[in-house]
Short mmCIF file of C-alpha atoms in Angstrom, two decimals:
data_model
loop_
_atom_site.label_atom_id
_atom_site.label_comp_id
_atom_site.label_asym_id
_atom_site.label_seq_id
_atom_site.Cartn_x
_atom_site.Cartn_y
_atom_site.Cartn_z
CA MET A 243 0.00 0.00 0.00
CA ILE A 244 1.26 3.45 -0.89
CA HIS A 245 1.52 5.82 2.07
CA PHE A 246 2.22 8.95 0.05
CA LEU A 247 2.97 10.18 -3.46
CA LEU A 248 5.03 13.32 -4.02
CA LEU A 249 5.98 15.16 -7.19
CA PHE A 250 8.77 17.68 -6.88
CA SER A 251 11.13 19.45 -9.24
CA LYS A 252 14.91 19.20 -9.53
CA GLN A 253 15.01 22.56 -7.76
CA GLY A 254 13.14 21.17 -4.74
CA LYS A 255 9.72 22.72 -5.43
CA LEU A 256 6.78 20.56 -4.40
CA ARG A 257 4.30 20.26 -7.27
CA LEU A 258 1.84 17.63 -6.03
CA GLN A 259 1.30 15.66 -2.83
CA LYS A 260 -1.14 12.91 -2.02
CA TRP A 261 -1.32 11.30 1.41
CA PHE A 262 -2.97 7.94 1.92
CA MET A 263 -2.14 7.71 5.63
CA PRO A 264 -3.17 10.26 8.26
CA LEU A 265 -0.30 12.53 9.30
CA THR A 266 -0.19 15.93 10.96
CA ASP A 267 0.88 18.92 8.87
CA ARG A 268 4.15 19.01 10.77
CA GLU A 269 4.85 15.33 9.99
CA LYS A 270 3.97 15.90 6.32
CA ARG A 271 6.39 18.83 6.07
CA LYS A 272 9.13 16.69 7.62
CA VAL A 273 8.49 13.81 5.19
CA ILE A 274 8.51 16.21 2.23
CA ARG A 275 11.74 17.85 3.39
CA ASP A 276 13.41 14.48 4.02
CA MET A 277 12.32 13.04 0.65
CA MET A 278 13.61 16.04 -1.25
CA MET A 279 16.94 16.04 0.60
CA ILE A 280 17.48 12.30 0.15
CA VAL A 281 16.28 11.90 -3.44
CA LEU A 282 17.80 15.09 -4.86
CA ALA A 283 21.18 14.28 -3.28
CA ARG A 284 21.39 10.83 -4.88
CA PRO A 285 23.55 10.38 -7.98
CA SER A 286 21.60 9.92 -11.21
CA ARG A 287 22.90 6.36 -11.69
CA SER A 288 21.71 5.26 -8.23
CA CYS A 289 19.05 2.64 -7.64
CA ASN A 290 15.52 4.07 -7.54
CA PHE A 291 14.70 2.24 -4.30
CA LEU A 292 15.82 3.06 -0.79
CA GLN A 293 14.90 2.32 2.80
CA TRP A 294 13.74 5.22 4.95
CA ARG A 295 12.45 4.70 8.48
CA ASP A 296 10.05 1.75 8.20
CA LEU A 297 9.10 2.53 4.58
CA LYS A 298 10.47 1.68 1.18
CA ILE A 299 10.90 4.73 -1.02
CA VAL A 300 10.52 4.32 -4.76
CA TYR A 301 11.21 7.26 -7.04
CA LYS A 302 11.68 7.97 -10.71
CA ARG A 303 12.75 11.12 -12.52
CA TYR A 304 10.86 12.16 -15.64
CA ALA A 305 12.34 15.30 -17.25
CA SER A 306 12.51 17.89 -14.44
CA LEU A 307 10.10 16.13 -12.06
CA TYR A 308 10.68 13.43 -9.48
CA PHE A 309 7.78 11.08 -8.74
CA CYS A 310 8.31 9.64 -5.26
CA ALA A 311 6.22 7.08 -3.36
CA GLY A 312 6.47 5.73 0.19
CA LEU A 313 5.50 2.06 0.52
CA GLU A 314 5.05 -0.51 3.23
CA GLY A 315 7.93 -2.91 3.79
CA GLN A 316 6.36 -5.94 2.09
CA ASP A 317 5.31 -4.08 -1.09
CA ASN A 318 6.92 -4.87 -4.44
CA GLU A 319 9.26 -2.07 -5.54
CA LEU A 320 9.10 -2.93 -9.24
CA LEU A 321 5.32 -2.94 -9.22
CA SER A 322 5.36 0.45 -7.49
CA LEU A 323 7.74 1.76 -10.14
CA GLU A 324 5.19 0.59 -12.72
CA VAL A 325 2.45 2.48 -10.82
CA LEU A 326 4.51 5.68 -11.03
CA HIS A 327 5.13 5.06 -14.73
CA ARG A 328 1.43 4.44 -15.38
CA TYR A 329 0.58 7.75 -13.70
CA VAL A 330 3.07 9.51 -15.99
CA GLU A 331 1.50 7.75 -18.99
CA LEU A 332 -1.95 8.94 -17.91
CA LEU A 333 -0.65 12.50 -17.53
CA ASP A 334 1.02 12.25 -20.96
CA LYS A 335 -2.18 10.98 -22.54
CA TYR A 336 -4.21 13.86 -21.13
CA PHE A 337 -1.73 16.72 -21.54
CA GLY A 338 0.17 15.42 -24.56
CA ASN A 339 3.78 15.05 -23.38
CA VAL A 340 3.24 16.40 -19.88
CA CYS A 341 5.70 18.89 -18.45
CA GLU A 342 6.15 20.62 -15.11
CA LEU A 343 4.12 23.65 -16.25
CA ASP A 344 1.14 21.40 -17.01
CA ILE A 345 1.21 20.23 -13.39
CA ILE A 346 1.63 23.77 -12.06
CA PHE A 347 -1.19 25.37 -14.08
CA ASN A 348 -3.54 22.38 -14.17
CA PHE A 349 -2.89 20.83 -10.78
CA GLU A 350 -6.60 20.07 -10.31
CA LYS A 351 -6.50 17.86 -13.43
CA ALA A 352 -3.34 16.13 -12.18
CA TYR A 353 -5.09 15.38 -8.88
CA PHE A 354 -8.23 14.23 -10.71
CA ILE A 355 -6.20 11.81 -12.83
CA LEU A 356 -4.47 10.52 -9.71
CA ASP A 357 -7.82 10.06 -7.93
CA GLU A 358 -9.19 8.12 -10.91
CA PHE A 359 -6.11 5.90 -10.86
CA LEU A 360 -5.38 5.41 -7.12
CA MET A 361 -7.69 5.25 -4.13
CA GLY A 362 -6.60 4.70 -0.56
CA GLY A 363 -3.05 3.94 -1.65
CA GLU A 364 -4.12 1.09 -3.95
CA VAL A 365 -4.52 0.97 -7.73
CA LEU A 366 -8.19 1.58 -8.52
CA GLU A 367 -8.14 1.44 -12.32
CA THR A 368 -5.42 -0.13 -14.46
CA SER A 369 -6.98 0.73 -17.82
CA LYS A 370 -5.67 3.93 -19.40
CA ALA A 371 -8.76 3.94 -21.63
CA ALA A 372 -11.15 3.83 -18.65
CA VAL A 373 -9.34 6.70 -16.93
CA GLY A 374 -9.41 8.60 -20.24
CA VAL A 375 -13.18 8.14 -20.50
CA SER A 376 -13.60 9.49 -16.95
CA LEU A 377 -11.49 12.52 -17.86
CA GLN A 378 -13.51 13.17 -21.03
CA GLU A 379 -16.76 12.96 -19.07
CA ALA A 380 -15.43 15.33 -16.40
CA ASP A 381 -14.24 17.81 -19.05
CA ALA A 382 -17.62 17.65 -20.83
CA LEU A 383 -19.43 18.24 -17.53
CA GLN A 384 -17.17 21.19 -16.76
CA GLU A 385 -17.82 22.72 -20.20
CA THR A 386 -21.57 22.26 -19.76
CA MET A 387 -21.44 23.94 -16.37
CA GLU A 388 -19.39 26.85 -17.74
CA GLU A 389 -21.88 27.33 -20.59
CA TYR A 390 -24.76 27.22 -18.12
CA MET A 391 -23.10 29.72 -15.79
CA ASN A 392 -22.27 32.12 -18.66
CA LYS A 393 -25.79 31.96 -20.12
CA PRO A 394 -27.68 35.22 -19.61
CA SER A 395 -30.64 34.97 -17.28
CA TYR A 396 -33.91 36.75 -18.13
#
C-alpha cells in the first residue's frame, strides 16, 4: 500500500502531494523535506529504491520532475515503479507530453487523474482507456457547467 505520493522538481519545489495515511501537517512537512533532501542528493545512476524509516521509497525522474512514493515494507518495488510510470503515462495521454508547467497550471486535473487511478493507496483502475473516459466525461461536464453559468438569465 502506498503511504504517500510526491511530485517535486529538480530545484526542490513541491508540485503535487497525495497522502494515503493520516499525518499531521508538521509530519507531512518533515516527510517532504526528508524526501527532497534524500532523493535530490542521490547520484543519477543510483538505484531508484531506498529504505527510509520503516518505509520503502521508490522514485523515478521524468524530465525535471521526481515522482516519489512511500511504501510498506512488504510491497513490491518494481510494481510500485510501474504504478509511477502508469501515472506519468496517464498525464502524458491527457496533456500530450506532460511537463512541469502542465502540473503547475492544471494541478486540479493532475489530482483528478491521480484520484481516478489510485484510491486509498491502492490501484483503482489499471486501464488507461477507462481513466481517459472518466477525464472526457469530467471535461464535458465542466464545459456544460461553464456554458450554463455564462448563459444570460432573463
